Structures are given as structure tokens and as C-alpha cells.
PDB file of C-alpha atoms in Angstrom:
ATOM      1  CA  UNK Y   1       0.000   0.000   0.000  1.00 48.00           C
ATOM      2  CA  UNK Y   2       2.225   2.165  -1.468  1.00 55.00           C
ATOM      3  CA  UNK Y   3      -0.367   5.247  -1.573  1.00 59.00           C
ATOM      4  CA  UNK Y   4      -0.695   7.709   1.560  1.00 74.00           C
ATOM      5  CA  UNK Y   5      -4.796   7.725   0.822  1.00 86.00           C
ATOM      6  CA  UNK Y   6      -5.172   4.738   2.191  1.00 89.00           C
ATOM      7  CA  UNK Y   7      -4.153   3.190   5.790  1.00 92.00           C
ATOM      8  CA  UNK Y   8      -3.824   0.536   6.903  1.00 94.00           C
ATOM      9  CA  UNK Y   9      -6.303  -0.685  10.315  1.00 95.00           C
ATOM     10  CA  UNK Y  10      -4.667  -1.685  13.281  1.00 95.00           C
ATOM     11  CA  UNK Y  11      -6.003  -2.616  17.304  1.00 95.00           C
ATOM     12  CA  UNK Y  12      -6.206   1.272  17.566  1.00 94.00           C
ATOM     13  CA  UNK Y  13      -8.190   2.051  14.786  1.00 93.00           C
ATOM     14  CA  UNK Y  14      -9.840  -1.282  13.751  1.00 94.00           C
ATOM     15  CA  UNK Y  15     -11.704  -2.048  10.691  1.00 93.00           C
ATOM     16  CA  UNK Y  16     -15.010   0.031  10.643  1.00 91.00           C
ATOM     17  CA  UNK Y  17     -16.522  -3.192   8.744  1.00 92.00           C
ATOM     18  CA  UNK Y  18     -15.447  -6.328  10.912  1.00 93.00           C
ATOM     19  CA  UNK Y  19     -13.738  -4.980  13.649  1.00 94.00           C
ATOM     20  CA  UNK Y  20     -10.663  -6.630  12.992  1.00 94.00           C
ATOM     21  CA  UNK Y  21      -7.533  -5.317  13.545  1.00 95.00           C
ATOM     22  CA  UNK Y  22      -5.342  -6.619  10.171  1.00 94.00           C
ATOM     23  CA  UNK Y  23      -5.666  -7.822   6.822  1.00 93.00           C
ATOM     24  CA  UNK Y  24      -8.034  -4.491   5.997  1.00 93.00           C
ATOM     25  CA  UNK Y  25      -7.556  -0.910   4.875  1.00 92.00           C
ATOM     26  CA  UNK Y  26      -9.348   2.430   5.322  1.00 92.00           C
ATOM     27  CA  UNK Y  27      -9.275   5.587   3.652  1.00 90.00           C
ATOM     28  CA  UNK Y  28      -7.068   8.616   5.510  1.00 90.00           C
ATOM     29  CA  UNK Y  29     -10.463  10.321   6.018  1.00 88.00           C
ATOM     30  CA  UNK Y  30     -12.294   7.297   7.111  1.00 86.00           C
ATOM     31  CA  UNK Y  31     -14.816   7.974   3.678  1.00 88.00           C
ATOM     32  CA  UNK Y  32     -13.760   4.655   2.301  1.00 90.00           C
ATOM     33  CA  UNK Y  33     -13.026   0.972   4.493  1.00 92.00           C
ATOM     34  CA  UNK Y  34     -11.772  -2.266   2.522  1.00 92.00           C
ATOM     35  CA  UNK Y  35     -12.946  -5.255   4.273  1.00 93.00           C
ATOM     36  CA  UNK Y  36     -11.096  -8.224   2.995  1.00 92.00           C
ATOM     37  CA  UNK Y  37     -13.217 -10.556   5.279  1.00 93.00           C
ATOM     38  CA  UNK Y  38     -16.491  -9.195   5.088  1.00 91.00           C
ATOM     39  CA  UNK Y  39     -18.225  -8.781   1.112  1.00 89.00           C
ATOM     40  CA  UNK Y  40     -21.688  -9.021   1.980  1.00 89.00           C
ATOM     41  CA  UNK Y  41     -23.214  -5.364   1.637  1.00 88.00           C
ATOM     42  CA  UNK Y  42     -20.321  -4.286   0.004  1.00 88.00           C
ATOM     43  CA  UNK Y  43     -21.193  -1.116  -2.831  1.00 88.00           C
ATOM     44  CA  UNK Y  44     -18.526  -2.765  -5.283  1.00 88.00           C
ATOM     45  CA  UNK Y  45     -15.657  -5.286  -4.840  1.00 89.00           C
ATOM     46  CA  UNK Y  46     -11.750  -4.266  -5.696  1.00 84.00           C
ATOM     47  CA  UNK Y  47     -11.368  -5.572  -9.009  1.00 84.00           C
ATOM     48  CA  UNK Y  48      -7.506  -7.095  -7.660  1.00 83.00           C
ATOM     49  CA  UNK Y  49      -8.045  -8.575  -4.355  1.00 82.00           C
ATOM     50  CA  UNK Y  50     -11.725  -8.644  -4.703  1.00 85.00           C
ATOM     51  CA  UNK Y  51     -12.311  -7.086  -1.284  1.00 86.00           C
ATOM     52  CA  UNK Y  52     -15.670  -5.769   0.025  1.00 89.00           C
ATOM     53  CA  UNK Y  53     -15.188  -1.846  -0.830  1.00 88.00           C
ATOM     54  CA  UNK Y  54     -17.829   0.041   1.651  1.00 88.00           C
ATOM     55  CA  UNK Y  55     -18.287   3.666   1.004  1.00 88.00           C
ATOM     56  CA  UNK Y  56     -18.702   5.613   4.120  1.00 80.00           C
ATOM     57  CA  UNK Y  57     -19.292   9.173   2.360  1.00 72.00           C
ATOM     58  CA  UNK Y  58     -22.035   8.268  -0.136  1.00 64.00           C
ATOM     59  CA  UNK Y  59     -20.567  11.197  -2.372  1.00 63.00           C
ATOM     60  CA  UNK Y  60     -18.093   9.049  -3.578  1.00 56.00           C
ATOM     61  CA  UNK Y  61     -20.238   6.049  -4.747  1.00 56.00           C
ATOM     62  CA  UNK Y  62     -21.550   8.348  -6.945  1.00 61.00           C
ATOM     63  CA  UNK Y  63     -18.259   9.047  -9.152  1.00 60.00           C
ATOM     64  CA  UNK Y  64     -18.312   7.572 -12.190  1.00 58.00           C
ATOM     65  CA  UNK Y  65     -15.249   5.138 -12.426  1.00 53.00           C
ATOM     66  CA  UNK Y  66     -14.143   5.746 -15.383  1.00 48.00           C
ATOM     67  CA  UNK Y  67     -13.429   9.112 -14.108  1.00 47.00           C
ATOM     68  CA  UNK Y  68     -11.275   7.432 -11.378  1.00 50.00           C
ATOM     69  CA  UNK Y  69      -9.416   5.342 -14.107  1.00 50.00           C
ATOM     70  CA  UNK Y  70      -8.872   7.563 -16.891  1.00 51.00           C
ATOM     71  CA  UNK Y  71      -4.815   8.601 -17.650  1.00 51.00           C
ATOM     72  CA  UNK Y  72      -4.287  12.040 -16.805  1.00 52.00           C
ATOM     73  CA  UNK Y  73      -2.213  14.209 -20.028  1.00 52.00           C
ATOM     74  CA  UNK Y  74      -0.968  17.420 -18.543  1.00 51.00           C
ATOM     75  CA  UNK Y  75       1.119  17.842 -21.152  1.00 55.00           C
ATOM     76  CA  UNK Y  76      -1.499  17.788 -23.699  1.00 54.00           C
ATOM     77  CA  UNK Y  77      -2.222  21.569 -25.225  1.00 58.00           C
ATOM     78  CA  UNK Y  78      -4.617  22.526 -27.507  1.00 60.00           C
ATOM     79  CA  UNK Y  79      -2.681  24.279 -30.098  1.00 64.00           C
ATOM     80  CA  UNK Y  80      -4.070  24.695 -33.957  1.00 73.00           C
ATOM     81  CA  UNK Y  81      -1.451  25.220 -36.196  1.00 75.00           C
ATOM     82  CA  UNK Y  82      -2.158  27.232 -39.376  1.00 80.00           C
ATOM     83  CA  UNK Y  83      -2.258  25.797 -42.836  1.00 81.00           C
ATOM     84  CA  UNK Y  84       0.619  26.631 -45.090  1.00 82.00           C
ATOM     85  CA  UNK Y  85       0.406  29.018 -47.847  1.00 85.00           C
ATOM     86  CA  UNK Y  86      -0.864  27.005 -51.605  1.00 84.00           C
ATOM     87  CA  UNK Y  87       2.684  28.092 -53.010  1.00 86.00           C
ATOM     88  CA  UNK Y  88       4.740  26.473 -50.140  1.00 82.00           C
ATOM     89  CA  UNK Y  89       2.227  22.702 -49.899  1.00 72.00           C
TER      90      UNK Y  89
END
């Protein structure tokens, strides 16, 4: 779990879900828990480790994923270069 968005439970903060303190993650703000014992109720499954994904802020269901998924181009400008003159093509 390479990405600071997401934590890790532990005895302190346990997993909102099953109450376990391993194997299950949380979101920093606590507006997304990944229960990999519990799938039943779930609002999707993580398409990996096919883990019960339970969103907590019901904002966030409502994202469309391909939003989430899509490649980001910063680099990408939208510059129209003009036609050359008939004499020079």
C-alpha cells in the first residue's frame, strides 16, 4: 500500500466493517473501508483482491469510475497550427 490515501487498520483504529484489527484498509479520512473478510453489503468489490469496498461518504459512490481510471495528459495543449500558404504545400 504504497499510496498515503489509504491506511492501513490496526487494534487502535480497527476495521469500521469487521472490527478486525489486520488484513483491511481504510481511507485517511475514514470515507472509504476495505474489508477483505467481510463482502456481503459491500457497494462494489476491488477488481484485484476482490475485497468488500464500503463507502462511508455516499458522495463518492456516486463518481463515475471511469473518471477514477482515466490517464491524466498534462502535457497535452490545444494548439491549432495554421495551414501553409498554396505556393509552399
Amino acid at each position: 500500500m504504497g499510496d498515503s490515501r489509504y491506511k492501513r487498520v490496526s487494534r487502535s483504529r480497527p476495521c469500521l466493517i469487521c472490527g478486525k484489527p489486520d488484513w483491511c484498509s481504510r481511507a485517511v479520512d475514514e470515507s472509504v473501508s476495505f474489508c477483505a473478510r467481510i463482502t456481503d453489503g459491500a457497494d462494489r468489490l476491488s477488481k484485484k483482491e476482490r475485497w468488500g469496498v464500503f463507502y462511508h461518504d455516499r458522495v463518492a459512490i456516486n463518481q463515475p469510475s471511469s473518471f477514477i481510471n482515466e490517464p491524466r495528459n498534462f502535457l497535452k495543449q490545444d494548439v491549432s497550427i495554421p495551414l501553409a500558404p498554396l505556393e509552399i504545400r
